mmCIF file of C-alpha atoms in Angstrom:
data_model
loop_
_atom_site.group_PDB
_atom_site.id
_atom_site.type_symbol
_atom_site.label_atom_id
_atom_site.label_comp_id
_atom_site.label_asym_id
_atom_site.label_seq_id
_atom_site.Cartn_x
_atom_site.Cartn_y
_atom_site.Cartn_z
ATOM 1 C CA UNK A 1220 131.933 182.400 -29.686
ATOM 2 C CA UNK A 1221 132.834 179.724 -27.153
ATOM 3 C CA UNK A 1222 131.584 176.989 -29.462
ATOM 4 C CA UNK A 1223 133.716 178.328 -32.298
ATOM 5 C CA UNK A 1224 136.817 178.326 -30.106
ATOM 6 C CA UNK A 1225 136.241 174.717 -29.106
ATOM 7 C CA UNK A 1226 135.713 173.580 -32.688
ATOM 8 C CA UNK A 1227 138.838 175.425 -33.757
ATOM 9 C CA UNK A 1228 140.782 173.619 -31.069
ATOM 10 C CA UNK A 1229 139.503 170.221 -32.136
ATOM 11 C CA UNK A 1230 140.821 170.555 -35.687
ATOM 12 C CA UNK A 1231 143.627 173.021 -36.292
ATOM 13 C CA UNK A 1232 143.028 174.210 -39.860
ATOM 14 C CA UNK A 1233 146.161 174.940 -41.862
ATOM 15 C CA UNK A 1234 146.086 176.062 -45.476
ATOM 16 C CA UNK A 1235 148.283 175.626 -48.543
ATOM 17 C CA UNK A 1236 147.587 176.768 -52.114
ATOM 18 C CA UNK A 1237 144.535 175.031 -53.627
ATOM 19 C CA UNK A 1238 144.221 172.666 -50.699
ATOM 20 C CA UNK A 1239 143.361 172.644 -47.009
ATOM 21 C CA UNK A 1240 145.118 170.770 -44.243
ATOM 22 C CA UNK A 1241 143.703 169.584 -40.935
ATOM 23 C CA UNK A 1242 146.577 169.000 -38.522
ATOM 24 C CA UNK A 1243 145.875 166.084 -36.230
ATOM 25 C CA UNK A 1244 147.711 165.963 -32.902
ATOM 26 C CA UNK A 1245 146.058 162.717 -31.795
ATOM 27 C CA UNK A 1246 148.640 160.355 -33.369
ATOM 28 C CA UNK A 1247 151.318 162.052 -31.295
ATOM 29 C CA UNK A 1248 149.279 161.660 -28.127
ATOM 30 C CA UNK A 1249 148.785 157.982 -28.994
ATOM 31 C CA UNK A 1250 152.535 157.644 -29.582
ATOM 32 C CA UNK A 1251 153.126 158.584 -25.935
ATOM 33 C CA UNK A 1252 151.153 155.496 -24.925
ATOM 34 C CA UNK A 1253 151.282 154.683 -21.238
ATOM 35 C CA UNK A 1254 154.559 156.488 -20.580
ATOM 36 C CA UNK A 1255 154.857 157.665 -16.992
ATOM 37 C CA UNK A 1256 157.280 160.437 -17.931
ATOM 38 C CA UNK A 1257 155.621 163.554 -16.592
ATOM 39 C CA UNK A 1258 156.108 165.802 -19.657
ATOM 40 C CA UNK A 1259 154.671 163.121 -21.948
ATOM 41 C CA UNK A 1260 151.695 162.597 -19.658
ATOM 42 C CA UNK A 1261 150.996 166.332 -19.629
ATOM 43 C CA UNK A 1262 151.124 166.409 -23.429
ATOM 44 C CA UNK A 1263 148.879 163.384 -23.898
ATOM 45 C CA UNK A 1264 146.310 164.503 -21.327
ATOM 46 C CA UNK A 1265 146.378 168.016 -22.766
ATOM 47 C CA UNK A 1266 145.704 166.844 -26.314
ATOM 48 C CA UNK A 1267 142.855 164.615 -25.153
ATOM 49 C CA UNK A 1268 141.299 167.561 -23.314
ATOM 50 C CA UNK A 1269 141.702 169.913 -26.293
ATOM 51 C CA UNK A 1270 140.075 167.352 -28.584
ATOM 52 C CA UNK A 1271 137.299 166.454 -26.157
ATOM 53 C CA UNK A 1272 133.716 167.444 -26.822
ATOM 54 C CA UNK A 1273 133.352 169.091 -23.435
ATOM 55 C CA UNK A 1274 133.549 172.811 -22.734
ATOM 56 C CA UNK A 1275 136.025 175.585 -23.461
ATOM 57 C CA UNK A 1276 137.317 175.502 -19.899
ATOM 58 C CA UNK A 1277 138.447 171.905 -20.396
ATOM 59 C CA UNK A 1278 140.035 172.729 -23.761
ATOM 60 C CA UNK A 1279 141.938 175.654 -22.278
ATOM 61 C CA UNK A 1280 143.110 173.501 -19.368
ATOM 62 C CA UNK A 1281 144.357 171.026 -21.950
ATOM 63 C CA UNK A 1282 146.293 173.788 -23.685
ATOM 64 C CA UNK A 1283 147.890 174.727 -20.369
ATOM 65 C CA UNK A 1284 149.095 171.140 -19.898
ATOM 66 C CA UNK A 1285 150.608 171.155 -23.395
ATOM 67 C CA UNK A 1286 152.264 174.501 -22.653
ATOM 68 C CA UNK A 1287 153.677 173.113 -19.394
ATOM 69 C CA UNK A 1288 155.041 170.116 -21.282
ATOM 70 C CA UNK A 1289 156.682 172.392 -23.868
ATOM 71 C CA UNK A 1290 158.468 174.344 -21.148
ATOM 72 C CA UNK A 1291 160.422 171.238 -20.163
ATOM 73 C CA UNK A 1292 161.301 170.499 -23.790
ATOM 74 C CA UNK A 1293 158.805 167.793 -24.799
ATOM 75 C CA UNK A 1294 159.273 167.684 -28.592
ATOM 76 C CA UNK A 1295 155.661 167.263 -29.732
ATOM 77 C CA UNK A 1296 154.459 169.852 -27.225
ATOM 78 C CA UNK A 1297 156.891 172.357 -28.737
ATOM 79 C CA UNK A 1298 155.430 171.617 -32.173
ATOM 80 C CA UNK A 1299 151.893 171.963 -30.881
ATOM 81 C CA UNK A 1300 152.727 175.341 -29.352
ATOM 82 C CA UNK A 1301 153.964 176.421 -32.771
ATOM 83 C CA UNK A 1302 150.599 175.465 -34.236
ATOM 84 C CA UNK A 1303 148.719 177.327 -31.524
ATOM 85 C CA UNK A 1304 150.757 180.502 -32.014
ATOM 86 C CA UNK A 1305 150.470 180.285 -35.794
ATOM 87 C CA UNK A 1306 146.706 179.991 -35.648
ATOM 88 C CA UNK A 1307 146.054 182.185 -32.605
ATOM 89 C CA UNK A 1308 144.398 179.376 -30.639
ATOM 90 C CA UNK A 1309 144.367 179.942 -26.856
ATOM 91 C CA UNK A 1310 147.093 182.578 -27.364
ATOM 92 C CA UNK A 1311 147.582 185.750 -29.359
ATOM 93 C CA UNK A 1312 148.664 184.966 -32.915
ATOM 94 C CA UNK A 1313 152.424 185.407 -33.141
ATOM 95 C CA UNK A 1314 154.154 184.094 -36.274
ATOM 96 C CA UNK A 1315 157.651 184.916 -35.030
ATOM 97 C CA UNK A 1316 157.059 182.908 -31.886
ATOM 98 C CA UNK A 1317 155.448 180.113 -33.910
ATOM 99 C CA UNK A 1318 158.660 179.901 -35.962
ATOM 100 C CA UNK A 1319 160.771 179.670 -32.801
ATOM 101 C CA UNK A 1320 158.605 176.867 -31.436
ATOM 102 C CA UNK A 1321 158.857 174.980 -34.739
ATOM 103 C CA UNK A 1322 162.647 175.376 -34.742
ATOM 104 C CA UNK A 1323 162.821 174.058 -31.176
ATOM 105 C CA UNK A 1324 160.538 171.154 -32.112
ATOM 106 C CA UNK A 1325 162.868 170.296 -35.015
ATOM 107 C CA UNK A 1326 165.869 170.380 -32.670
ATOM 108 C CA UNK A 1327 163.990 168.047 -30.328
ATOM 109 C CA UNK A 1328 163.136 165.704 -33.233
ATOM 110 C CA UNK A 1329 159.379 166.156 -33.602
ATOM 111 C CA UNK A 1330 157.821 165.658 -37.068
ATOM 112 C CA UNK A 1331 155.355 168.406 -36.118
ATOM 113 C CA UNK A 1332 158.328 170.750 -36.271
ATOM 114 C CA UNK A 1333 159.261 169.528 -39.766
ATOM 115 C CA UNK A 1334 155.789 170.324 -41.031
ATOM 116 C CA UNK A 1335 155.787 173.617 -39.157
ATOM 117 C CA UNK A 1336 159.022 174.654 -40.851
ATOM 118 C CA UNK A 1337 157.446 173.846 -44.211
ATOM 119 C CA UNK A 1338 154.711 176.297 -43.243
ATOM 120 C CA UNK A 1339 157.338 178.875 -42.275
ATOM 121 C CA UNK A 1340 159.045 178.710 -45.677
ATOM 122 C CA UNK A 1341 155.791 178.549 -47.590
ATOM 123 C CA UNK A 1342 154.498 181.741 -46.020
ATOM 124 C CA UNK A 1343 157.692 183.601 -45.083
ATOM 125 C CA UNK A 1344 157.086 183.625 -41.337
ATOM 126 C CA UNK A 1345 159.540 185.199 -38.931
ATOM 127 C CA UNK A 1346 161.334 187.246 -41.547
ATOM 128 C CA UNK A 1347 162.474 184.312 -43.705
ATOM 129 C CA UNK A 1348 162.141 184.543 -47.474
ATOM 130 C CA UNK A 1349 159.306 182.389 -48.788
ATOM 131 C CA UNK A 1350 160.757 179.492 -50.743
ATOM 132 C CA UNK A 1351 159.064 176.497 -52.354
ATOM 133 C CA UNK A 1352 162.333 174.573 -52.483
ATOM 134 C CA UNK A 1353 162.881 175.064 -48.742
ATOM 135 C CA UNK A 1354 159.240 174.272 -48.057
ATOM 136 C CA UNK A 1355 159.529 171.034 -50.027
ATOM 137 C CA UNK A 1356 162.754 170.138 -48.197
ATOM 138 C CA UNK A 1357 160.872 170.252 -44.896
ATOM 139 C CA UNK A 1358 157.863 168.458 -46.331
ATOM 140 C CA UNK A 1359 160.166 165.616 -47.361
ATOM 141 C CA UNK A 1360 161.676 165.541 -43.877
ATOM 142 C CA UNK A 1361 158.203 165.341 -42.382
ATOM 143 C CA UNK A 1362 157.061 162.733 -44.897
ATOM 144 C CA UNK A 1363 160.119 160.594 -44.145
ATOM 145 C CA UNK A 1364 159.072 160.760 -40.495
ATOM 146 C CA UNK A 1365 155.530 159.644 -41.491
ATOM 147 C CA UNK A 1366 153.877 162.933 -40.599
ATOM 148 C CA UNK A 1367 150.688 162.633 -42.618
ATOM 149 C CA UNK A 1368 150.247 166.372 -43.159
ATOM 150 C CA UNK A 1369 153.723 166.467 -44.706
ATOM 151 C CA UNK A 1370 152.972 163.390 -46.803
ATOM 152 C CA UNK A 1371 149.810 165.061 -48.063
ATOM 153 C CA UNK A 1372 151.570 168.373 -48.702
ATOM 154 C CA UNK A 1373 154.243 166.614 -50.732
ATOM 155 C CA UNK A 1374 151.559 164.833 -52.763
ATOM 156 C CA UNK A 1375 149.956 168.184 -53.597
ATOM 157 C CA UNK A 1376 153.340 169.630 -54.571
ATOM 158 C CA UNK A 1377 154.047 166.663 -56.864
ATOM 159 C CA UNK A 1378 150.589 166.761 -58.402
ATOM 160 C CA UNK A 1379 150.562 170.500 -59.047
ATOM 161 C CA UNK A 1380 154.239 171.103 -59.757
ATOM 162 C CA UNK A 1381 154.793 173.372 -56.759
ATOM 163 C CA UNK A 1382 158.568 173.657 -56.900
ATOM 164 C CA UNK A 1383 158.819 170.054 -58.137
ATOM 165 C CA UNK A 1384 158.442 168.305 -61.472
ATOM 166 C CA UNK A 1385 154.868 167.072 -61.851
ATOM 167 C CA UNK A 1386 154.784 163.346 -61.102
ATOM 168 C CA UNK A 1387 151.305 161.855 -60.886
ATOM 169 C CA UNK A 1388 152.462 158.388 -59.833
ATOM 170 C CA UNK A 1389 154.581 159.740 -56.997
ATOM 171 C CA UNK A 1390 151.689 161.999 -55.971
ATOM 172 C CA UNK A 1391 149.360 158.978 -55.934
ATOM 173 C CA UNK A 1392 151.819 157.032 -53.755
ATOM 174 C CA UNK A 1393 151.903 159.871 -51.249
ATOM 175 C CA UNK A 1394 148.131 160.302 -51.281
ATOM 176 C CA UNK A 1395 147.795 156.562 -50.633
ATOM 177 C CA UNK A 1396 150.226 156.763 -47.724
ATOM 178 C CA UNK A 1397 148.318 159.679 -46.197
ATOM 179 C CA UNK A 1398 144.998 157.927 -46.850
ATOM 180 C CA UNK A 1399 146.300 154.902 -44.954
ATOM 181 C CA UNK A 1400 147.023 157.297 -42.092
ATOM 182 C CA UNK A 1401 143.311 158.211 -42.022
ATOM 183 C CA UNK A 1402 143.560 161.540 -43.864
ATOM 184 C CA UNK A 1403 140.225 161.744 -45.647
ATOM 185 C CA UNK A 1404 141.240 164.530 -48.035
ATOM 186 C CA UNK A 1405 144.072 162.316 -49.292
ATOM 187 C CA UNK A 1406 141.593 159.475 -49.911
ATOM 188 C CA UNK A 1407 139.378 161.913 -51.800
ATOM 189 C CA UNK A 1408 142.226 163.303 -53.912
ATOM 190 C CA UNK A 1409 143.442 159.795 -54.733
ATOM 191 C CA UNK A 1410 139.922 158.829 -55.786
ATOM 192 C CA UNK A 1411 139.752 161.779 -58.165
ATOM 193 C CA UNK A 1412 143.183 160.884 -59.587
ATOM 194 C CA UNK A 1413 142.160 157.280 -60.246
ATOM 195 C CA UNK A 1414 138.990 158.472 -61.953
ATOM 196 C CA UNK A 1415 140.970 160.766 -64.239
ATOM 197 C CA UNK A 1416 143.672 158.170 -64.883
ATOM 198 C CA UNK A 1417 146.383 160.719 -65.756
ATOM 199 C CA UNK A 1418 149.624 158.684 -65.919
ATOM 200 C CA UNK A 1419 147.861 156.103 -63.739
ATOM 201 C CA UNK A 1420 145.708 153.033 -64.398
ATOM 202 C CA UNK A 1421 142.151 154.387 -64.538
ATOM 203 C CA UNK A 1422 139.791 152.623 -62.129
ATOM 204 C CA UNK A 1423 136.281 153.889 -61.492
ATOM 205 C CA UNK A 1424 135.673 151.077 -59.010
ATOM 206 C CA UNK A 1425 138.632 152.010 -56.794
ATOM 207 C CA UNK A 1426 137.946 155.702 -57.301
ATOM 208 C CA UNK A 1427 134.370 155.309 -56.104
ATOM 209 C CA UNK A 1428 135.424 153.148 -53.139
ATOM 210 C CA UNK A 1429 137.814 155.894 -51.984
ATOM 211 C CA UNK A 1430 135.206 158.614 -52.475
ATOM 212 C CA UNK A 1431 132.555 156.587 -50.622
ATOM 213 C CA UNK A 1432 134.979 156.026 -47.758
ATOM 214 C CA UNK A 1433 135.755 159.747 -47.570
ATOM 215 C CA UNK A 1434 132.062 160.633 -47.742
ATOM 216 C CA UNK A 1435 130.969 158.079 -45.156
ATOM 217 C CA UNK A 1436 133.587 159.335 -42.720
ATOM 218 C CA UNK A 1437 132.484 162.946 -42.971
ATOM 219 C CA UNK A 1438 134.491 164.558 -45.774
ATOM 220 C CA UNK A 1439 131.811 166.787 -47.277
ATOM 221 C CA UNK A 1440 133.322 167.483 -50.744
ATOM 222 C CA UNK A 1441 133.173 163.752 -51.504
ATOM 223 C CA UNK A 1442 129.358 163.753 -51.502
ATOM 224 C CA UNK A 1443 129.001 165.624 -54.785
ATOM 225 C CA UNK A 1444 131.650 163.476 -56.461
ATOM 226 C CA UNK A 1445 129.919 160.297 -55.276
ATOM 227 C CA UNK A 1446 126.582 161.483 -56.662
ATOM 228 C CA UNK A 1447 128.185 162.043 -60.055
ATOM 229 C CA UNK A 1448 129.974 158.697 -60.098
ATOM 230 C CA UNK A 1449 127.044 156.538 -59.060
ATOM 231 C CA UNK A 1450 125.094 157.570 -62.151
ATOM 232 C CA UNK A 1451 127.853 156.326 -64.459
ATOM 233 C CA UNK A 1452 129.299 153.240 -62.746
ATOM 234 C CA UNK A 1453 127.849 149.872 -63.860
ATOM 235 C CA UNK A 1454 125.990 147.978 -61.163
ATOM 236 C CA UNK A 1455 128.601 145.201 -60.612
ATOM 237 C CA UNK A 1456 131.360 147.798 -60.186
ATOM 238 C CA UNK A 1457 129.134 149.851 -57.887
ATOM 239 C CA UNK A 1458 128.536 146.850 -55.620
ATOM 240 C CA UNK A 1459 132.261 146.093 -55.510
ATOM 241 C CA UNK A 1460 133.061 149.726 -54.711
ATOM 242 C CA UNK A 1461 130.535 149.775 -51.849
ATOM 243 C CA UNK A 1462 131.985 146.515 -50.475
ATOM 244 C CA UNK A 1463 135.550 147.841 -50.660
ATOM 245 C CA UNK A 1464 134.558 151.128 -49.010
ATOM 246 C CA UNK A 1465 133.038 149.089 -46.182
ATOM 247 C CA UNK A 1466 136.270 147.104 -45.829
ATOM 248 C CA UNK A 1467 138.230 150.356 -45.712
ATOM 249 C CA UNK A 1468 135.994 151.667 -42.938
ATOM 250 C CA UNK A 1469 136.599 148.517 -40.892
ATOM 251 C CA UNK A 1470 140.360 148.462 -41.413
ATOM 252 C CA UNK A 1471 140.740 152.270 -41.548
ATOM 253 C CA UNK A 1472 143.160 151.845 -44.471
ATOM 254 C CA UNK A 1473 142.971 151.489 -48.250
ATOM 255 C CA UNK A 1474 144.629 148.070 -48.146
ATOM 256 C CA UNK A 1475 141.406 146.402 -49.316
ATOM 257 C CA UNK A 1476 141.928 148.050 -52.717
ATOM 258 C CA UNK A 1477 145.373 146.467 -53.205
ATOM 259 C CA UNK A 1478 146.719 149.598 -54.890
ATOM 260 C CA UNK A 1479 150.273 150.078 -56.095
ATOM 261 C CA UNK A 1480 151.832 152.834 -58.186
#
């Protein structure tokens, strides 16, 4: 039970139709940098403790630092508290309270709050009427603020026509942006799109490079796709794909593929 709690704290799993999200607080801890402002230090130290591979006591102490930071209005801490209350991590699940934290995070200017409000309108939390148009409004706000979960969510909406006109090129652009922010599921989805070539230039080489990158960095669904591709990709293209996947791993972006849509 303790192990499960710790793993849940390391990656906060959020779900949307036909796709899963993994909300990553680390970029916001990194954004704080070496700030000596007390609330920011509490938030950064708290996130590092929650994400550490130590014990549950350390993770819970990290949560308490984030909670302390939220009480003095630190924007990202408010967003994180929304996530915790939505998922029932360290606290009792409370969707009404999650909504309030997200609203306060938005008021304080945190992109976590933008994504949280998209969740609110997707699922009808806190008594609001579920609305794809309102959800997509907040996803766009989050995407404009470079929140990778929002970027990814908008890509899914564009690809599947969730309250938006299907636009495969725009979806690919958003997947690429999220992939360049180290979201492995976005790299995987973009690889599948390039393999299919629907309204996009088909490229098995780039598709395989993206899938290899996702697989090599631990995204399990990519393994089966890679096995299928390797059997059908000519040897020269396979070698190029492996080389490009290696370049992606070193740079942690898809820039080696020189993609544009």
